[in-house]
Amino acid sequence: MTPKIIQGGNFSDHRGTISFVNDFSFKDIERFYIISNSDENPIRAWQGHKLDAKNFYCLSGSFNIHFVKIDNWEKPSKDLVIETIFVSDSESKIVHVPAGYANAIESLQTNSKLISFSTLPLENVSDDDVRYNSDYWKING
């Protein structure tokens, strides 16, 4: 499986706005959390997931979601291609990153918030989570 965008939309009238992503299914979702990076450390990188798929939705501000397909979990190539998808609170879309990838979350504005829906139960996270140094793959360089 490859990463993909699940497009949603917005509806506005005199009562306000509703944002939606009707094509997203919560069937396999086990948990969620909200990410707010600090201004001093706007990039949270690199977390790899052998089993867990991630689904990201921007609640406020904007982010770049970077990801690489891992070729070797113990010593991945430093030449892997970094893919990036921009998300903001003015759009309504979910970025689906399947298992087998490492991701980095870069906030682009102060007070940005991103919700992440995960498919792996919390008790299995220690078997899945692989961390790499924040500069293992160069995001802006």
Tab-separated table of C-alpha atoms in Angstrom:
chain	number	residue	atom	x	y	z
A	1	MET	CA	0.000	0.000	0.000
A	2	THR	CA	1.130	3.550	-0.671
A	3	PRO	CA	0.350	6.829	1.096
A	4	LYS	CA	-2.719	8.630	-0.163
A	5	ILE	CA	-4.905	11.644	0.393
A	6	ILE	CA	-8.517	11.043	1.380
A	7	GLN	CA	-10.196	14.222	0.210
A	8	GLY	CA	-13.019	15.823	2.137
A	9	GLY	CA	-14.719	19.164	1.894
A	10	ASN	CA	-16.323	22.060	3.697
A	11	PHE	CA	-19.890	23.329	3.809
A	12	SER	CA	-20.666	26.863	4.953
A	13	ASP	CA	-23.893	28.733	5.505
A	14	HIS	CA	-25.233	31.392	7.902
A	15	ARG	CA	-24.710	29.001	10.862
A	16	GLY	CA	-20.998	28.461	10.232
A	17	THR	CA	-18.847	25.803	8.595
A	18	ILE	CA	-18.739	22.017	8.712
A	19	SER	CA	-15.577	20.233	7.583
A	20	PHE	CA	-15.839	16.570	6.624
A	21	VAL	CA	-14.010	13.602	5.151
A	22	ASN	CA	-16.874	11.249	4.371
A	23	ASP	CA	-14.692	8.679	2.590
A	24	PHE	CA	-12.563	8.031	5.692
A	25	SER	CA	-13.499	4.877	7.604
A	26	PHE	CA	-12.904	4.527	11.338
A	27	LYS	CA	-13.223	0.730	11.048
A	28	ASP	CA	-9.576	-0.060	11.911
A	29	ILE	CA	-8.859	2.925	14.173
A	30	GLU	CA	-7.739	1.938	17.685
A	31	ARG	CA	-6.741	5.303	19.160
A	32	PHE	CA	-5.962	8.917	18.361
A	33	TYR	CA	-3.793	11.723	19.645
A	34	ILE	CA	-3.234	15.410	18.912
A	35	ILE	CA	0.191	16.786	18.004
A	36	SER	CA	1.250	20.360	18.817
A	37	ASN	CA	4.919	20.984	18.128
A	38	SER	CA	6.724	23.722	20.012
A	39	ASP	CA	7.975	26.830	18.218
A	40	GLU	CA	11.526	25.884	19.293
A	41	ASN	CA	11.207	22.380	17.774
A	42	PRO	CA	8.738	22.573	14.889
A	43	ILE	CA	9.793	19.184	13.456
A	44	ARG	CA	8.955	15.893	15.174
A	45	ALA	CA	11.041	13.260	13.345
A	46	TRP	CA	11.515	10.317	12.487
A	47	GLN	CA	9.076	7.673	13.750
A	48	GLY	CA	8.808	4.430	11.818
A	49	HIS	CA	5.926	1.996	12.006
A	50	LYS	CA	6.193	-1.616	10.878
A	51	LEU	CA	2.546	-2.450	11.659
A	52	ASP	CA	0.697	0.790	12.436
A	53	ALA	CA	-0.946	2.920	9.745
A	54	LYS	CA	-1.255	6.636	10.490
A	55	ASN	CA	-4.002	8.997	9.366
A	56	PHE	CA	-3.366	12.720	9.811
A	57	TYR	CA	-5.912	15.559	9.828
A	58	CYS	CA	-5.024	19.217	10.464
A	59	LEU	CA	-7.190	20.829	13.151
A	60	SER	CA	-5.505	24.254	13.118
A	61	GLY	CA	-2.628	25.974	11.374
A	62	SER	CA	-0.633	24.012	8.823
A	63	PHE	CA	1.877	21.178	8.548
A	64	ASN	CA	4.128	19.376	6.154
A	65	ILE	CA	3.864	15.631	6.617
A	66	HIS	CA	7.072	13.982	5.423
A	67	PHE	CA	7.467	10.230	4.989
A	68	VAL	CA	9.862	7.625	3.618
A	69	LYS	CA	9.285	3.979	2.694
A	70	ILE	CA	11.665	1.968	4.897
A	71	ASP	CA	13.881	-0.472	3.006
A	72	ASN	CA	15.673	-1.982	6.030
A	73	TRP	CA	14.421	-1.427	9.586
A	74	GLU	CA	17.821	-1.938	11.256
A	75	LYS	CA	19.809	0.307	8.893
A	76	PRO	CA	17.667	2.081	6.304
A	77	SER	CA	19.313	3.794	3.369
A	78	LYS	CA	20.027	7.468	3.905
A	79	ASP	CA	19.154	7.978	0.238
A	80	LEU	CA	15.452	7.154	0.572
A	81	VAL	CA	13.170	9.609	-1.210
A	82	ILE	CA	11.312	11.910	1.170
A	83	GLU	CA	7.745	12.540	0.089
A	84	THR	CA	5.829	15.500	1.513
A	85	ILE	CA	2.162	16.409	1.707
A	86	PHE	CA	0.984	19.829	2.915
A	87	VAL	CA	-2.123	20.026	5.121
A	88	SER	CA	-3.873	23.051	6.601
A	89	ASP	CA	-6.993	23.884	8.545
A	90	SER	CA	-8.484	25.533	5.435
A	91	GLU	CA	-8.606	22.187	3.632
A	92	SER	CA	-10.403	19.085	4.688
A	93	LYS	CA	-8.347	16.010	3.909
A	94	ILE	CA	-6.749	13.080	5.665
A	95	VAL	CA	-3.267	11.891	4.789
A	96	HIS	CA	-3.063	8.099	5.098
A	97	VAL	CA	0.460	6.734	5.654
A	98	PRO	CA	0.384	2.924	5.678
A	99	ALA	CA	2.551	0.639	7.774
A	100	GLY	CA	6.131	0.340	6.534
A	101	TYR	CA	6.940	4.045	6.556
A	102	ALA	CA	8.698	6.516	8.830
A	103	ASN	CA	7.189	9.968	9.182
A	104	ALA	CA	8.164	13.444	10.295
A	105	ILE	CA	5.657	16.104	11.258
A	106	GLU	CA	6.649	19.726	10.582
A	107	SER	CA	4.424	22.491	11.925
A	108	LEU	CA	4.498	25.611	9.761
A	109	GLN	CA	2.616	28.019	12.038
A	110	THR	CA	2.485	28.716	15.754
A	111	ASN	CA	-0.274	26.817	17.588
A	112	SER	CA	-0.815	24.323	14.769
A	113	LYS	CA	-2.607	21.120	15.794
A	114	LEU	CA	-2.709	17.799	13.992
A	115	ILE	CA	-4.830	14.800	14.936
A	116	SER	CA	-3.405	11.349	14.252
A	117	PHE	CA	-5.612	8.265	14.048
A	118	SER	CA	-3.685	5.017	14.610
A	119	THR	CA	-4.591	1.448	13.702
A	120	LEU	CA	-2.465	-0.356	16.294
A	121	PRO	CA	-3.638	-0.882	19.892
A	122	LEU	CA	-1.483	0.875	22.495
A	123	GLU	CA	-0.316	-2.411	24.053
A	124	ASN	CA	1.378	-3.329	20.727
A	125	VAL	CA	3.190	-0.031	20.143
A	126	SER	CA	6.499	-1.128	21.722
A	127	ASP	CA	6.762	-3.932	19.113
A	128	ASP	CA	6.122	-1.499	16.272
A	129	ASP	CA	7.705	1.881	16.988
A	130	VAL	CA	11.149	2.484	15.449
A	131	ARG	CA	12.848	5.837	16.082
A	132	TYR	CA	15.568	7.395	13.957
A	133	ASN	CA	17.604	10.524	14.664
A	134	SER	CA	15.817	13.709	13.638
A	135	ASP	CA	18.500	14.406	11.029
A	136	TYR	CA	18.662	10.839	9.614
A	137	TRP	CA	16.931	12.085	6.460
A	138	LYS	CA	17.390	15.773	5.644
A	139	ILE	CA	13.969	17.399	5.296
A	140	ASN	CA	15.084	20.879	4.254
A	141	GLY	CA	18.418	20.168	2.739
